[in-house]
C-alpha cells in the first residue's frame, strides 16, 4: 500500500472551496474557550464542506494564533461570522428555516445514531463551552438535542472531537438519505 501524494489528492484551492456546493450544515460555537478547538472546528468544517461557522460570545475569531495553528488555512476556505450572543444566531437560523440542534447531554436528547435526517433538511449544530456546555438561554431556543453515547468513566468529549463526530455522522446520513453528491 502506498500513501497518496499531495498532488494526487487533488485538493481545491481556498477560492474553489468557497465556491463549491456545501453540505447544509452550519456550526454554532457558543462561548468555546480554546482557540485550538475553534481551529479544529474550522478544519472539520472544511473537510466535510460545511456551509458556515458562527463564532459566538468569548469564542476566538481568526486570525488568532492558536486558531491558525490548528486550522491549517481552513479559516480561509470556510465562511464564518462573529456574533456577541449565540441566542441571536439561533433565533435567526430558526427564522431562516434551519433545524437547530444542541449537542449536549440533556433531558430528552436523541442519541446521535438514532437521529433521522430529512433529505432537504438544513441543520445548525450548537456546541458549547468546554466546562459549562451549551448555555442555558440557547438550550431554551433549540429545536432538539443530540447526544453522543459514551460508555467510559468520563462524562464528556473534547468539543473539537464532538464537532468531528457529529459533523461526519450528519454528512453520512444526508448522503445515505439521498441528498446528492457533495
Short mmCIF file of C-alpha atoms in Angstrom, two decimals:
data_model
loop_
_atom_site.label_atom_id
_atom_site.label_comp_id
_atom_site.label_asym_id
_atom_site.label_seq_id
_atom_site.Cartn_x
_atom_site.Cartn_y
_atom_site.Cartn_z
CA UNK A 1 0.00 0.00 0.00
CA UNK A 2 1.21 3.49 -0.85
CA UNK A 3 0.12 6.83 0.58
CA UNK A 4 -1.12 9.37 -1.94
CA UNK A 5 0.96 12.46 -2.59
CA UNK A 6 -0.44 15.94 -2.06
CA UNK A 7 -0.75 16.34 -5.84
CA UNK A 8 -2.67 13.07 -6.14
CA UNK A 9 -5.19 14.24 -3.53
CA UNK A 10 -6.42 16.93 -5.92
CA UNK A 11 -7.35 19.39 -3.20
CA UNK A 12 -9.31 22.52 -4.04
CA UNK A 13 -7.85 25.96 -3.53
CA UNK A 14 -9.47 28.09 -0.80
CA UNK A 15 -11.24 30.10 -3.52
CA UNK A 16 -12.53 26.94 -5.24
CA UNK A 17 -13.69 25.64 -1.85
CA UNK A 18 -15.61 28.85 -1.13
CA UNK A 19 -17.39 28.46 -4.50
CA UNK A 20 -18.27 24.76 -4.32
CA UNK A 21 -21.57 23.27 -3.22
CA UNK A 22 -21.77 22.90 0.56
CA UNK A 23 -23.41 20.44 2.89
CA UNK A 24 -26.46 22.10 4.53
CA UNK A 25 -24.89 22.07 7.99
CA UNK A 26 -23.60 25.04 9.99
CA UNK A 27 -21.74 25.06 13.29
CA UNK A 28 -22.56 27.45 16.12
CA UNK A 29 -19.77 27.67 18.70
CA UNK A 30 -21.29 29.01 21.93
CA UNK A 31 -18.54 30.50 24.13
CA UNK A 32 -15.87 27.95 23.22
CA UNK A 33 -12.84 28.91 25.32
CA UNK A 34 -9.99 27.25 23.45
CA UNK A 35 -8.87 28.81 20.20
CA UNK A 36 -7.22 25.46 19.38
CA UNK A 37 -10.69 23.87 19.47
CA UNK A 38 -12.00 26.64 17.23
CA UNK A 39 -9.23 26.00 14.70
CA UNK A 40 -10.05 22.31 14.76
CA UNK A 41 -13.72 23.12 14.08
CA UNK A 42 -12.64 25.15 11.03
CA UNK A 43 -10.61 22.22 9.76
CA UNK A 44 -13.53 19.84 10.24
CA UNK A 45 -15.92 22.24 8.51
CA UNK A 46 -13.51 22.41 5.57
CA UNK A 47 -13.03 18.63 5.43
CA UNK A 48 -16.78 17.97 5.25
CA UNK A 49 -17.69 21.06 3.16
CA UNK A 50 -19.96 22.50 5.84
CA UNK A 51 -21.70 25.74 4.97
CA UNK A 52 -20.56 28.09 7.73
CA UNK A 53 -19.34 28.56 11.29
CA UNK A 54 -20.82 31.07 13.73
CA UNK A 55 -18.39 32.14 16.46
CA UNK A 56 -20.29 33.46 19.46
CA UNK A 57 -19.52 35.19 22.74
CA UNK A 58 -15.98 34.59 24.03
CA UNK A 59 -15.17 32.26 21.12
CA UNK A 60 -11.96 33.47 19.45
CA UNK A 61 -12.01 34.60 15.83
CA UNK A 62 -9.36 34.47 13.10
CA UNK A 63 -6.58 35.50 12.81
CA UNK A 64 -5.97 34.29 16.39
CA UNK A 65 -2.58 32.50 16.56
CA UNK A 66 -3.98 29.27 18.05
CA UNK A 67 -6.82 29.10 15.51
CA UNK A 68 -4.29 29.40 12.70
CA UNK A 69 -2.16 26.66 14.29
CA UNK A 70 -4.91 24.02 14.15
CA UNK A 71 -7.00 25.30 11.23
CA UNK A 72 -4.05 24.98 8.82
CA UNK A 73 -5.63 27.54 6.48
CA UNK A 74 -9.23 26.32 6.76
CA UNK A 75 -10.23 29.74 8.12
CA UNK A 76 -9.66 30.97 4.55
CA UNK A 77 -11.94 28.39 2.92
CA UNK A 78 -14.83 28.22 5.42
CA UNK A 79 -17.31 31.07 5.74
CA UNK A 80 -17.63 32.40 9.26
CA UNK A 81 -19.35 35.12 11.19
CA UNK A 82 -18.96 36.50 14.71
CA UNK A 83 -21.94 37.32 16.96
CA UNK A 84 -21.83 38.50 20.56
CA UNK A 85 -24.84 36.34 21.52
CA UNK A 86 -25.39 32.75 20.37
CA UNK A 87 -29.10 33.14 21.13
CA UNK A 88 -29.38 35.83 18.41
CA UNK A 89 -27.75 33.48 15.89
CA UNK A 90 -30.03 30.61 16.90
CA UNK A 91 -33.15 32.77 16.52
CA UNK A 92 -32.00 34.00 13.10
CA UNK A 93 -31.19 30.48 11.89
CA UNK A 94 -34.58 29.19 13.06
CA UNK A 95 -36.29 32.10 11.27
CA UNK A 96 -34.39 31.11 8.10
CA UNK A 97 -35.68 27.52 8.33
CA UNK A 98 -32.68 25.75 9.85
CA UNK A 99 -33.31 22.97 12.35
CA UNK A 100 -31.20 23.99 15.34
CA UNK A 101 -29.81 21.14 17.43
CA UNK A 102 -27.69 21.45 20.55
CA UNK A 103 -25.05 18.79 21.01
CA UNK A 104 -25.36 18.20 24.71
CA UNK A 105 -26.22 15.75 27.45
CA UNK A 106 -29.74 16.81 28.28
CA UNK A 107 -33.17 15.56 29.21
CA UNK A 108 -34.90 14.37 26.05
CA UNK A 109 -31.76 14.27 23.93
CA UNK A 110 -31.64 11.96 20.91
CA UNK A 111 -28.73 9.52 20.71
CA UNK A 112 -26.74 10.53 17.63
CA UNK A 113 -27.05 7.12 15.96
CA UNK A 114 -30.87 7.31 16.22
CA UNK A 115 -31.24 10.76 14.65
CA UNK A 116 -33.03 10.70 11.30
CA UNK A 117 -32.22 13.43 8.80
CA UNK A 118 -34.57 14.87 6.23
CA UNK A 119 -33.23 14.88 2.65
CA UNK A 120 -33.98 18.56 2.24
CA UNK A 121 -33.12 19.43 5.85
CA UNK A 122 -30.74 22.18 6.89
CA UNK A 123 -29.08 21.70 10.25
CA UNK A 124 -27.41 24.07 12.69
CA UNK A 125 -25.34 22.28 15.32
CA UNK A 126 -24.66 24.17 18.55
CA UNK A 127 -21.55 23.22 20.51
CA UNK A 128 -20.89 24.76 23.91
CA UNK A 129 -18.23 25.83 26.30
CA UNK A 130 -15.69 23.21 27.37
CA UNK A 131 -16.76 23.43 31.03
CA UNK A 132 -20.40 24.54 31.03
CA UNK A 133 -21.60 23.19 27.67
CA UNK A 134 -24.30 24.93 25.63
CA UNK A 135 -25.58 27.93 27.56
CA UNK A 136 -28.98 27.69 29.27
CA UNK A 137 -30.51 30.56 27.24
CA UNK A 138 -29.54 28.79 24.00
CA UNK A 139 -30.85 25.43 25.27
CA UNK A 140 -34.26 27.08 25.69
CA UNK A 141 -34.29 28.05 21.98
CA UNK A 142 -33.09 24.91 20.17
CA UNK A 143 -35.39 22.56 18.27
CA UNK A 144 -33.80 19.49 19.77
CA UNK A 145 -30.69 17.99 21.25
CA UNK A 146 -28.29 15.33 20.00
CA UNK A 147 -26.14 13.30 22.36
CA UNK A 148 -23.09 11.22 21.54
CA UNK A 149 -23.45 7.98 23.52
CA UNK A 150 -20.45 7.33 25.75
CA UNK A 151 -19.56 4.19 27.64
CA UNK A 152 -16.49 5.07 29.70
CA UNK A 153 -15.96 6.76 33.04
CA UNK A 154 -15.67 10.31 31.71
CA UNK A 155 -18.78 12.39 31.13
CA UNK A 156 -17.71 14.31 28.06
CA UNK A 157 -15.60 14.50 24.94
CA UNK A 158 -13.41 17.40 23.84
CA UNK A 159 -15.58 19.84 21.89
CA UNK A 160 -13.39 19.50 18.78
CA UNK A 161 -13.82 15.72 18.87
CA UNK A 162 -17.59 16.17 19.24
CA UNK A 163 -17.65 18.54 16.25
CA UNK A 164 -15.90 15.90 14.14
CA UNK A 165 -18.10 13.01 15.23
CA UNK A 166 -21.44 14.80 14.83
CA UNK A 167 -20.48 16.56 11.58
CA UNK A 168 -19.36 13.32 9.95
CA UNK A 169 -22.45 11.46 11.14
CA UNK A 170 -24.77 14.11 9.67
CA UNK A 171 -22.86 14.21 6.38
CA UNK A 172 -23.10 10.40 6.12
CA UNK A 173 -26.80 10.45 6.97
CA UNK A 174 -27.53 13.18 4.41
CA UNK A 175 -25.70 11.24 1.70
CA UNK A 176 -27.48 7.99 2.64
CA UNK A 177 -30.84 9.78 2.62
CA UNK A 178 -30.26 10.78 -0.97
CA UNK A 179 -29.27 14.40 -0.51
CA UNK A 180 -27.00 14.00 -3.54
CA UNK A 181 -23.30 14.06 -4.10
CA UNK A 182 -21.39 16.66 -2.21
#
